[in-house]
Amino acid sequence: MLLPKPIRNLIDSFSRLPGIGPKTASRLTFYLLNAPENLSLDLADALQSLKSGTAYCQTCFNITDAGRENCEICTSEERDAKILCVVEDPLDVVALERTGGYQGRYHVLQGVLSPIEGISPEDLKIAELLERVRSGEVREIILATNPSLEGDATAMYLQQRLKPLDVIVTRLARGLPVGGDLEYADQNTLLRALAGRQEMD
Ligand SMILES: [Zn+2]
């Protein structure tokens, strides 16, 4: 091996990330090597506190600060506990919060159903969602999974599971780009999809 071990190590680590091939991994490594030292130190700091500084909200499973049992949205009196917006991941919460047009609370599934990737209902926070609905307060569930094959299939599955429970189930209106991702939708499109949500039957 021509390269010193620390360099090979970092290239290997970068290569294990999604979307980063060996070429990009090498480029990033040499960029850091030649950049001012505080860049790598800040990066190392951020990586170190990524896991230790965060936790999942035990109610909605959104990401929150370590040490908190429940996130800010779940504990806020100003948020309507009667409406739950069900999303795939925390970035979808960020996208919907950015619109400023939603006052309810959330439930983060932490993924979507995907037979190909072997992701079944037990791998998602579905049992927890049903439990939240059964415990009373919720009146409406907005299924805001992405308008993709998996997102639609997950919404259909959830609708079937929610049917026996006394709750209105709606789906975000069409108009979001099909196959697209909530987190990349612009705010107006997202607001329109939210306002135009329709009851599933
Ligand atoms: Zn929460």
JSON list of C-alpha atoms and ligand atoms in Angstrom, two decimals:
[
{"chain": "A", "resi": 1, "resn": "MET", "atom": "CA", "xyz": [0.00, 0.00, 0.00]},
{"chain": "A", "resi": 2, "resn": "LEU", "atom": "CA", "xyz": [1.34, 3.34, -1.04]},
{"chain": "A", "resi": 3, "resn": "LEU", "atom": "CA", "xyz": [-0.87, 5.40, 1.22]},
{"chain": "A", "resi": 4, "resn": "PRO", "atom": "CA", "xyz": [-0.39, 5.82, 5.00]},
{"chain": "A", "resi": 5, "resn": "LYS", "atom": "CA", "xyz": [-2.93, 3.97, 7.11]},
{"chain": "A", "resi": 6, "resn": "PRO", "atom": "CA", "xyz": [-4.83, 7.03, 8.45]},
{"chain": "A", "resi": 7, "resn": "ILE", "atom": "CA", "xyz": [-5.55, 8.06, 4.89]},
{"chain": "A", "resi": 8, "resn": "ARG", "atom": "CA", "xyz": [-6.66, 4.59, 3.87]},
{"chain": "A", "resi": 9, "resn": "ASN", "atom": "CA", "xyz": [-8.88, 4.42, 6.97]},
{"chain": "A", "resi": 10, "resn": "LEU", "atom": "CA", "xyz": [-10.70, 7.63, 6.14]},
{"chain": "A", "resi": 11, "resn": "ILE", "atom": "CA", "xyz": [-11.14, 6.65, 2.50]},
{"chain": "A", "resi": 12, "resn": "ASP", "atom": "CA", "xyz": [-12.61, 3.33, 3.66]},
{"chain": "A", "resi": 13, "resn": "SER", "atom": "CA", "xyz": [-14.96, 5.07, 6.09]},
{"chain": "A", "resi": 14, "resn": "PHE", "atom": "CA", "xyz": [-16.23, 7.52, 3.49]},
{"chain": "A", "resi": 15, "resn": "SER", "atom": "CA", "xyz": [-16.69, 4.66, 0.99]},
{"chain": "A", "resi": 16, "resn": "ARG", "atom": "CA", "xyz": [-19.12, 2.94, 3.32]},
{"chain": "A", "resi": 17, "resn": "LEU", "atom": "CA", "xyz": [-21.54, 5.88, 3.12]},
{"chain": "A", "resi": 18, "resn": "PRO", "atom": "CA", "xyz": [-24.44, 5.72, 0.64]},
{"chain": "A", "resi": 19, "resn": "GLY", "atom": "CA", "xyz": [-23.79, 7.48, -2.64]},
{"chain": "A", "resi": 20, "resn": "ILE", "atom": "CA", "xyz": [-20.03, 7.78, -2.09]},
{"chain": "A", "resi": 21, "resn": "GLY", "atom": "CA", "xyz": [-17.79, 5.71, -4.33]},
{"chain": "A", "resi": 22, "resn": "PRO", "atom": "CA", "xyz": [-14.03, 5.17, -3.86]},
{"chain": "A", "resi": 23, "resn": "LYS", "atom": "CA", "xyz": [-13.24, 8.15, -6.08]},
{"chain": "A", "resi": 24, "resn": "THR", "atom": "CA", "xyz": [-15.30, 10.64, -4.07]},
{"chain": "A", "resi": 25, "resn": "ALA", "atom": "CA", "xyz": [-14.01, 9.06, -0.85]},
{"chain": "A", "resi": 26, "resn": "SER", "atom": "CA", "xyz": [-10.43, 9.72, -1.93]},
{"chain": "A", "resi": 27, "resn": "ARG", "atom": "CA", "xyz": [-11.23, 13.24, -3.05]},
{"chain": "A", "resi": 28, "resn": "LEU", "atom": "CA", "xyz": [-12.88, 14.10, 0.30]},
{"chain": "A", "resi": 29, "resn": "THR", "atom": "CA", "xyz": [-10.00, 12.60, 2.24]},
{"chain": "A", "resi": 30, "resn": "PHE", "atom": "CA", "xyz": [-7.34, 14.59, 0.41]},
{"chain": "A", "resi": 31, "resn": "TYR", "atom": "CA", "xyz": [-9.45, 17.70, 0.60]},
{"chain": "A", "resi": 32, "resn": "LEU", "atom": "CA", "xyz": [-9.53, 17.39, 4.39]},
{"chain": "A", "resi": 33, "resn": "LEU", "atom": "CA", "xyz": [-5.84, 16.60, 4.50]},
{"chain": "A", "resi": 34, "resn": "ASN", "atom": "CA", "xyz": [-5.00, 19.86, 2.78]},
{"chain": "A", "resi": 35, "resn": "ALA", "atom": "CA", "xyz": [-7.71, 22.03, 4.37]},
{"chain": "A", "resi": 36, "resn": "PRO", "atom": "CA", "xyz": [-7.19, 24.07, 7.57]},
{"chain": "A", "resi": 37, "resn": "GLU", "atom": "CA", "xyz": [-7.15, 21.78, 10.60]},
{"chain": "A", "resi": 38, "resn": "ASN", "atom": "CA", "xyz": [-10.30, 23.20, 12.19]},
{"chain": "A", "resi": 39, "resn": "LEU", "atom": "CA", "xyz": [-12.36, 21.79, 9.32]},
{"chain": "A", "resi": 40, "resn": "SER", "atom": "CA", "xyz": [-11.49, 18.20, 10.26]},
{"chain": "A", "resi": 41, "resn": "LEU", "atom": "CA", "xyz": [-11.77, 18.95, 13.97]},
{"chain": "A", "resi": 42, "resn": "ASP", "atom": "CA", "xyz": [-15.26, 20.44, 13.54]},
{"chain": "A", "resi": 43, "resn": "LEU", "atom": "CA", "xyz": [-16.24, 17.43, 11.46]},
{"chain": "A", "resi": 44, "resn": "ALA", "atom": "CA", "xyz": [-14.90, 15.02, 14.07]},
{"chain": "A", "resi": 45, "resn": "ASP", "atom": "CA", "xyz": [-16.80, 16.91, 16.77]},
{"chain": "A", "resi": 46, "resn": "ALA", "atom": "CA", "xyz": [-20.04, 16.84, 14.80]},
{"chain": "A", "resi": 47, "resn": "LEU", "atom": "CA", "xyz": [-19.69, 13.11, 14.14]},
{"chain": "A", "resi": 48, "resn": "GLN", "atom": "CA", "xyz": [-18.95, 12.37, 17.76]},
{"chain": "A", "resi": 49, "resn": "SER", "atom": "CA", "xyz": [-22.04, 14.17, 19.08]},
{"chain": "A", "resi": 50, "resn": "LEU", "atom": "CA", "xyz": [-24.32, 12.90, 16.31]},
{"chain": "A", "resi": 51, "resn": "LYS", "atom": "CA", "xyz": [-25.38, 9.83, 18.24]},
{"chain": "A", "resi": 52, "resn": "SER", "atom": "CA", "xyz": [-24.64, 10.86, 21.79]},
{"chain": "A", "resi": 53, "resn": "GLY", "atom": "CA", "xyz": [-26.45, 14.19, 21.42]},
{"chain": "A", "resi": 54, "resn": "THR", "atom": "CA", "xyz": [-29.67, 12.90, 19.91]},
{"chain": "A", "resi": 55, "resn": "ALA", "atom": "CA", "xyz": [-32.54, 10.61, 20.85]},
{"chain": "A", "resi": 56, "resn": "TYR", "atom": "CA", "xyz": [-35.90, 9.52, 19.47]},
{"chain": "A", "resi": 57, "resn": "CYS", "atom": "CA", "xyz": [-39.06, 11.03, 20.89]},
{"chain": "A", "resi": 58, "resn": "GLN", "atom": "CA", "xyz": [-40.86, 8.22, 22.71]},
{"chain": "A", "resi": 59, "resn": "THR", "atom": "CA", "xyz": [-44.25, 9.44, 21.50]},
{"chain": "A", "resi": 60, "resn": "CYS", "atom": "CA", "xyz": [-43.84, 10.37, 17.83]},
{"chain": "A", "resi": 61, "resn": "PHE", "atom": "CA", "xyz": [-40.38, 8.90, 17.10]},
{"chain": "A", "resi": 62, "resn": "ASN", "atom": "CA", "xyz": [-39.09, 12.09, 15.59]},
{"chain": "A", "resi": 63, "resn": "ILE", "atom": "CA", "xyz": [-35.49, 12.93, 16.34]},
{"chain": "A", "resi": 64, "resn": "THR", "atom": "CA", "xyz": [-34.88, 15.17, 19.35]},
{"chain": "A", "resi": 65, "resn": "ASP", "atom": "CA", "xyz": [-32.11, 16.20, 21.77]},
{"chain": "A", "resi": 66, "resn": "ALA", "atom": "CA", "xyz": [-30.54, 13.54, 23.96]},
{"chain": "A", "resi": 67, "resn": "GLY", "atom": "CA", "xyz": [-32.04, 13.43, 27.43]},
{"chain": "A", "resi": 68, "resn": "ARG", "atom": "CA", "xyz": [-35.52, 14.39, 26.28]},
{"chain": "A", "resi": 69, "resn": "GLU", "atom": "CA", "xyz": [-38.21, 11.75, 26.43]},
{"chain": "A", "resi": 70, "resn": "ASN", "atom": "CA", "xyz": [-40.57, 13.71, 24.23]},
{"chain": "A", "resi": 71, "resn": "CYS", "atom": "CA", "xyz": [-39.86, 16.22, 21.47]},
{"chain": "A", "resi": 72, "resn": "GLU", "atom": "CA", "xyz": [-40.87, 19.86, 21.48]},
{"chain": "A", "resi": 73, "resn": "ILE", "atom": "CA", "xyz": [-43.85, 19.29, 19.20]},
{"chain": "A", "resi": 74, "resn": "CYS", "atom": "CA", "xyz": [-45.29, 16.51, 21.37]},
{"chain": "A", "resi": 75, "resn": "THR", "atom": "CA", "xyz": [-44.94, 18.59, 24.52]},
{"chain": "A", "resi": 76, "resn": "SER", "atom": "CA", "xyz": [-46.20, 21.87, 23.06]},
{"chain": "A", "resi": 77, "resn": "GLU", "atom": "CA", "xyz": [-49.67, 22.87, 24.29]},
{"chain": "A", "resi": 78, "resn": "GLU", "atom": "CA", "xyz": [-50.09, 24.87, 21.12]},
{"chain": "A", "resi": 79, "resn": "ARG", "atom": "CA", "xyz": [-50.10, 21.80, 18.89]},
{"chain": "A", "resi": 80, "resn": "ASP", "atom": "CA", "xyz": [-53.40, 20.08, 18.21]},
{"chain": "A", "resi": 81, "resn": "ALA", "atom": "CA", "xyz": [-53.23, 16.56, 19.64]},
{"chain": "A", "resi": 82, "resn": "LYS", "atom": "CA", "xyz": [-56.34, 15.55, 17.68]},
{"chain": "A", "resi": 83, "resn": "ILE", "atom": "CA", "xyz": [-54.54, 15.56, 14.33]},
{"chain": "A", "resi": 84, "resn": "LEU", "atom": "CA", "xyz": [-51.58, 13.30, 13.56]},
{"chain": "A", "resi": 85, "resn": "CYS", "atom": "CA", "xyz": [-49.56, 13.60, 10.38]},
{"chain": "A", "resi": 86, "resn": "VAL", "atom": "CA", "xyz": [-47.84, 10.29, 9.59]},
{"chain": "A", "resi": 87, "resn": "VAL", "atom": "CA", "xyz": [-44.53, 10.69, 7.76]},
{"chain": "A", "resi": 88, "resn": "GLU", "atom": "CA", "xyz": [-41.64, 8.47, 6.75]},
{"chain": "A", "resi": 89, "resn": "ASP", "atom": "CA", "xyz": [-38.72, 10.23, 8.39]},
{"chain": "A", "resi": 90, "resn": "PRO", "atom": "CA", "xyz": [-37.66, 13.29, 10.41]},
{"chain": "A", "resi": 91, "resn": "LEU", "atom": "CA", "xyz": [-36.77, 15.28, 7.29]},
{"chain": "A", "resi": 92, "resn": "ASP", "atom": "CA", "xyz": [-40.43, 15.15, 6.27]},
{"chain": "A", "resi": 93, "resn": "VAL", "atom": "CA", "xyz": [-41.32, 16.76, 9.60]},
{"chain": "A", "resi": 94, "resn": "VAL", "atom": "CA", "xyz": [-38.82, 19.51, 8.81]},
{"chain": "A", "resi": 95, "resn": "ALA", "atom": "CA", "xyz": [-40.38, 20.02, 5.37]},
{"chain": "A", "resi": 96, "resn": "LEU", "atom": "CA", "xyz": [-43.92, 20.27, 6.78]},
{"chain": "A", "resi": 97, "resn": "GLU", "atom": "CA", "xyz": [-42.84, 22.53, 9.64]},
{"chain": "A", "resi": 98, "resn": "ARG", "atom": "CA", "xyz": [-41.19, 24.85, 7.13]},
{"chain": "A", "resi": 99, "resn": "THR", "atom": "CA", "xyz": [-44.58, 25.50, 5.52]},
{"chain": "A", "resi": 100, "resn": "GLY", "atom": "CA", "xyz": [-45.85, 26.94, 8.82]},
{"chain": "A", "resi": 101, "resn": "GLY", "atom": "CA", "xyz": [-49.29, 25.65, 7.81]},
{"chain": "A", "resi": 102, "resn": "TYR", "atom": "CA", "xyz": [-49.65, 22.63, 10.05]},
{"chain": "A", "resi": 103, "resn": "GLN", "atom": "CA", "xyz": [-50.65, 22.83, 13.70]},
{"chain": "A", "resi": 104, "resn": "GLY", "atom": "CA", "xyz": [-51.18, 19.18, 14.55]},
{"chain": "A", "resi": 105, "resn": "ARG", "atom": "CA", "xyz": [-48.67, 16.62, 15.78]},
{"chain": "A", "resi": 106, "resn": "TYR", "atom": "CA", "xyz": [-46.69, 13.92, 13.98]},
{"chain": "A", "resi": 107, "resn": "HIS", "atom": "CA", "xyz": [-45.91, 10.25, 13.91]},
{"chain": "A", "resi": 108, "resn": "VAL", "atom": "CA", "xyz": [-42.64, 9.25, 12.27]},
{"chain": "A", "resi": 109, "resn": "LEU", "atom": "CA", "xyz": [-42.70, 5.72, 10.84]},
{"chain": "A", "resi": 110, "resn": "GLN", "atom": "CA", "xyz": [-38.91, 5.62, 10.40]},
{"chain": "A", "resi": 111, "resn": "GLY", "atom": "CA", "xyz": [-39.20, 4.18, 6.90]},
{"chain": "A", "resi": 112, "resn": "VAL", "atom": "CA", "xyz": [-41.72, 2.67, 4.48]},
{"chain": "A", "resi": 113, "resn": "LEU", "atom": "CA", "xyz": [-42.87, -0.83, 3.73]},
{"chain": "A", "resi": 114, "resn": "SER", "atom": "CA", "xyz": [-40.65, -2.40, 1.10]},
{"chain": "A", "resi": 115, "resn": "PRO", "atom": "CA", "xyz": [-40.86, -6.12, 0.31]},
{"chain": "A", "resi": 116, "resn": "ILE", "atom": "CA", "xyz": [-37.76, -5.79, -1.88]},
{"chain": "A", "resi": 117, "resn": "GLU", "atom": "CA", "xyz": [-35.66, -4.43, 0.95]},
{"chain": "A", "resi": 118, "resn": "GLY", "atom": "CA", "xyz": [-37.31, -6.78, 3.42]},
{"chain": "A", "resi": 119, "resn": "ILE", "atom": "CA", "xyz": [-38.98, -3.99, 5.42]},
{"chain": "A", "resi": 120, "resn": "SER", "atom": "CA", "xyz": [-42.20, -5.23, 6.99]},
{"chain": "A", "resi": 121, "resn": "PRO", "atom": "CA", "xyz": [-44.72, -3.56, 9.34]},
{"chain": "A", "resi": 122, "resn": "GLU", "atom": "CA", "xyz": [-42.81, -4.77, 12.41]},
{"chain": "A", "resi": 123, "resn": "ASP", "atom": "CA", "xyz": [-39.76, -2.79, 11.29]},
{"chain": "A", "resi": 124, "resn": "LEU", "atom": "CA", "xyz": [-41.71, 0.48, 11.36]},
{"chain": "A", "resi": 125, "resn": "LYS", "atom": "CA", "xyz": [-43.39, 2.40, 14.18]},
{"chain": "A", "resi": 126, "resn": "ILE", "atom": "CA", "xyz": [-46.82, 1.12, 13.14]},
{"chain": "A", "resi": 127, "resn": "ALA", "atom": "CA", "xyz": [-47.81, -0.71, 16.32]},
{"chain": "A", "resi": 128, "resn": "GLU", "atom": "CA", "xyz": [-46.94, 2.47, 18.21]},
{"chain": "A", "resi": 129, "resn": "LEU", "atom": "CA", "xyz": [-49.16, 4.50, 15.87]},
{"chain": "A", "resi": 130, "resn": "LEU", "atom": "CA", "xyz": [-52.13, 2.18, 16.39]},
{"chain": "A", "resi": 131, "resn": "GLU", "atom": "CA", "xyz": [-51.56, 2.35, 20.13]},
{"chain": "A", "resi": 132, "resn": "ARG", "atom": "CA", "xyz": [-51.60, 6.16, 20.03]},
{"chain": "A", "resi": 133, "resn": "VAL", "atom": "CA", "xyz": [-54.87, 6.14, 18.12]},
{"chain": "A", "resi": 134, "resn": "ARG", "atom": "CA", "xyz": [-56.43, 3.57, 20.46]},
{"chain": "A", "resi": 135, "resn": "SER", "atom": "CA", "xyz": [-55.53, 5.58, 23.50]},
{"chain": "A", "resi": 136, "resn": "GLY", "atom": "CA", "xyz": [-58.10, 8.16, 22.53]},
{"chain": "A", "resi": 137, "resn": "GLU", "atom": "CA", "xyz": [-57.38, 11.76, 21.68]},
{"chain": "A", "resi": 138, "resn": "VAL", "atom": "CA", "xyz": [-56.67, 11.46, 17.94]},
{"chain": "A", "resi": 139, "resn": "ARG", "atom": "CA", "xyz": [-59.52, 12.36, 15.55]},
{"chain": "A", "resi": 140, "resn": "GLU", "atom": "CA", "xyz": [-57.76, 12.60, 12.20]},
{"chain": "A", "resi": 141, "resn": "ILE", "atom": "CA", "xyz": [-54.75, 10.83, 10.71]},
{"chain": "A", "resi": 142, "resn": "ILE", "atom": "CA", "xyz": [-53.13, 12.47, 7.69]},
{"chain": "A", "resi": 143, "resn": "LEU", "atom": "CA", "xyz": [-51.11, 9.88, 5.78]},
{"chain": "A", "resi": 144, "resn": "ALA", "atom": "CA", "xyz": [-48.21, 11.90, 4.41]},
{"chain": "A", "resi": 145, "resn": "THR", "atom": "CA", "xyz": [-45.92, 9.16, 3.17]},
{"chain": "A", "resi": 146, "resn": "ASN", "atom": "CA", "xyz": [-44.15, 10.04, -0.08]},
{"chain": "A", "resi": 147, "resn": "PRO", "atom": "CA", "xyz": [-46.07, 9.79, -3.37]},
{"chain": "A", "resi": 148, "resn": "SER", "atom": "CA", "xyz": [-43.94, 6.82, -4.41]},
{"chain": "A", "resi": 149, "resn": "LEU", "atom": "CA", "xyz": [-44.78, 3.15, -4.92]},
{"chain": "A", "resi": 150, "resn": "GLU", "atom": "CA", "xyz": [-43.67, 2.25, -1.39]},
{"chain": "A", "resi": 151, "resn": "GLY", "atom": "CA", "xyz": [-45.20, 5.39, 0.12]},
{"chain": "A", "resi": 152, "resn": "ASP", "atom": "CA", "xyz": [-48.59, 4.67, -1.45]},
{"chain": "A", "resi": 153, "resn": "ALA", "atom": "CA", "xyz": [-48.47, 1.00, -0.46]},
{"chain": "A", "resi": 154, "resn": "THR", "atom": "CA", "xyz": [-47.64, 1.99, 3.11]},
{"chain": "A", "resi": 155, "resn": "ALA", "atom": "CA", "xyz": [-50.55, 4.47, 3.17]},
{"chain": "A", "resi": 156, "resn": "MET", "atom": "CA", "xyz": [-52.93, 1.76, 1.89]},
{"chain": "A", "resi": 157, "resn": "TYR", "atom": "CA", "xyz": [-51.70, -0.67, 4.52]},
{"chain": "A", "resi": 158, "resn": "LEU", "atom": "CA", "xyz": [-52.11, 1.89, 7.30]},
{"chain": "A", "resi": 159, "resn": "GLN", "atom": "CA", "xyz": [-55.59, 2.77, 6.11]},
{"chain": "A", "resi": 160, "resn": "GLN", "atom": "CA", "xyz": [-56.62, -0.88, 6.43]},
{"chain": "A", "resi": 161, "resn": "ARG", "atom": "CA", "xyz": [-55.17, -1.09, 9.91]},
{"chain": "A", "resi": 162, "resn": "LEU", "atom": "CA", "xyz": [-56.78, 2.19, 11.00]},
{"chain": "A", "resi": 163, "resn": "LYS", "atom": "CA", "xyz": [-60.20, 1.42, 9.54]},
{"chain": "A", "resi": 164, "resn": "PRO", "atom": "CA", "xyz": [-61.56, -0.45, 12.57]},
{"chain": "A", "resi": 165, "resn": "LEU", "atom": "CA", "xyz": [-60.53, 2.43, 14.83]},
{"chain": "A", "resi": 166, "resn": "ASP", "atom": "CA", "xyz": [-62.76, 5.43, 15.25]},
{"chain": "A", "resi": 167, "resn": "VAL", "atom": "CA", "xyz": [-60.66, 7.93, 13.32]},
{"chain": "A", "resi": 168, "resn": "ILE", "atom": "CA", "xyz": [-60.79, 9.87, 10.02]},
{"chain": "A", "resi": 169, "resn": "VAL", "atom": "CA", "xyz": [-58.00, 8.87, 7.65]},
{"chain": "A", "resi": 170, "resn": "THR", "atom": "CA", "xyz": [-56.90, 11.34, 4.98]},
{"chain": "A", "resi": 171, "resn": "ARG", "atom": "CA", "xyz": [-54.14, 11.31, 2.38]},
{"chain": "A", "resi": 172, "resn": "LEU", "atom": "CA", "xyz": [-52.20, 14.32, 1.11]},
{"chain": "A", "resi": 173, "resn": "ALA", "atom": "CA", "xyz": [-53.68, 15.62, -2.15]},
{"chain": "A", "resi": 174, "resn": "ARG", "atom": "CA", "xyz": [-52.08, 14.75, -5.46]},
{"chain": "A", "resi": 175, "resn": "GLY", "atom": "CA", "xyz": [-49.99, 17.51, -6.92]},
{"chain": "A", "resi": 176, "resn": "LEU", "atom": "CA", "xyz": [-46.80, 16.43, -5.26]},
{"chain": "A", "resi": 177, "resn": "PRO", "atom": "CA", "xyz": [-44.56, 15.06, -7.99]},
{"chain": "A", "resi": 178, "resn": "VAL", "atom": "CA", "xyz": [-45.15, 11.32, -8.30]},
{"chain": "A", "resi": 179, "resn": "GLY", "atom": "CA", "xyz": [-42.15, 9.32, -7.17]},
{"chain": "A", "resi": 180, "resn": "GLY", "atom": "CA", "xyz": [-40.93, 12.47, -5.48]},
{"chain": "A", "resi": 181, "resn": "ASP", "atom": "CA", "xyz": [-39.98, 13.11, -1.93]},
{"chain": "A", "resi": 182, "resn": "LEU", "atom": "CA", "xyz": [-41.82, 15.32, 0.55]},
{"chain": "A", "resi": 183, "resn": "GLU", "atom": "CA", "xyz": [-38.61, 16.81, 1.81]},
{"chain": "A", "resi": 184, "resn": "TYR", "atom": "CA", "xyz": [-37.77, 18.23, -1.61]},
{"chain": "A", "resi": 185, "resn": "ALA", "atom": "CA", "xyz": [-41.24, 19.62, -2.37]},
{"chain": "A", "resi": 186, "resn": "ASP", "atom": "CA", "xyz": [-41.54, 23.40, -2.31]},
{"chain": "A", "resi": 187, "resn": "GLN", "atom": "CA", "xyz": [-43.55, 24.95, 0.50]},
{"chain": "A", "resi": 188, "resn": "ASN", "atom": "CA", "xyz": [-46.52, 26.05, -1.62]},
{"chain": "A", "resi": 189, "resn": "THR", "atom": "CA", "xyz": [-46.97, 22.64, -3.20]},
{"chain": "A", "resi": 190, "resn": "LEU", "atom": "CA", "xyz": [-46.81, 21.06, 0.23]},
{"chain": "A", "resi": 191, "resn": "LEU", "atom": "CA", "xyz": [-49.31, 23.54, 1.69]},
{"chain": "A", "resi": 192, "resn": "ARG", "atom": "CA", "xyz": [-51.71, 22.87, -1.19]},
{"chain": "A", "resi": 193, "resn": "ALA", "atom": "CA", "xyz": [-51.35, 19.11, -0.75]},
{"chain": "A", "resi": 194, "resn": "LEU", "atom": "CA", "xyz": [-52.07, 19.51, 2.96]},
{"chain": "A", "resi": 195, "resn": "ALA", "atom": "CA", "xyz": [-55.09, 21.78, 2.43]},
{"chain": "A", "resi": 196, "resn": "GLY", "atom": "CA", "xyz": [-56.49, 19.52, -0.28]},
{"chain": "A", "resi": 197, "resn": "ARG", "atom": "CA", "xyz": [-56.11, 16.28, 1.64]},
{"chain": "A", "resi": 198, "resn": "GLN", "atom": "CA", "xyz": [-58.89, 13.79, 1.04]},
{"chain": "A", "resi": 199, "resn": "GLU", "atom": "CA", "xyz": [-60.49, 11.12, 3.09]},
{"chain": "A", "resi": 200, "resn": "MET", "atom": "CA", "xyz": [-59.45, 7.63, 2.02]},
{"chain": "A", "resi": 201, "resn": "ASP", "atom": "CA", "xyz": [-62.20, 5.12, 1.44]},
{"chain": "B", "resi": 1, "resn": "ZN", "atom": "ZN", "xyz": [-42.55, 13.78, 19.53]}
]
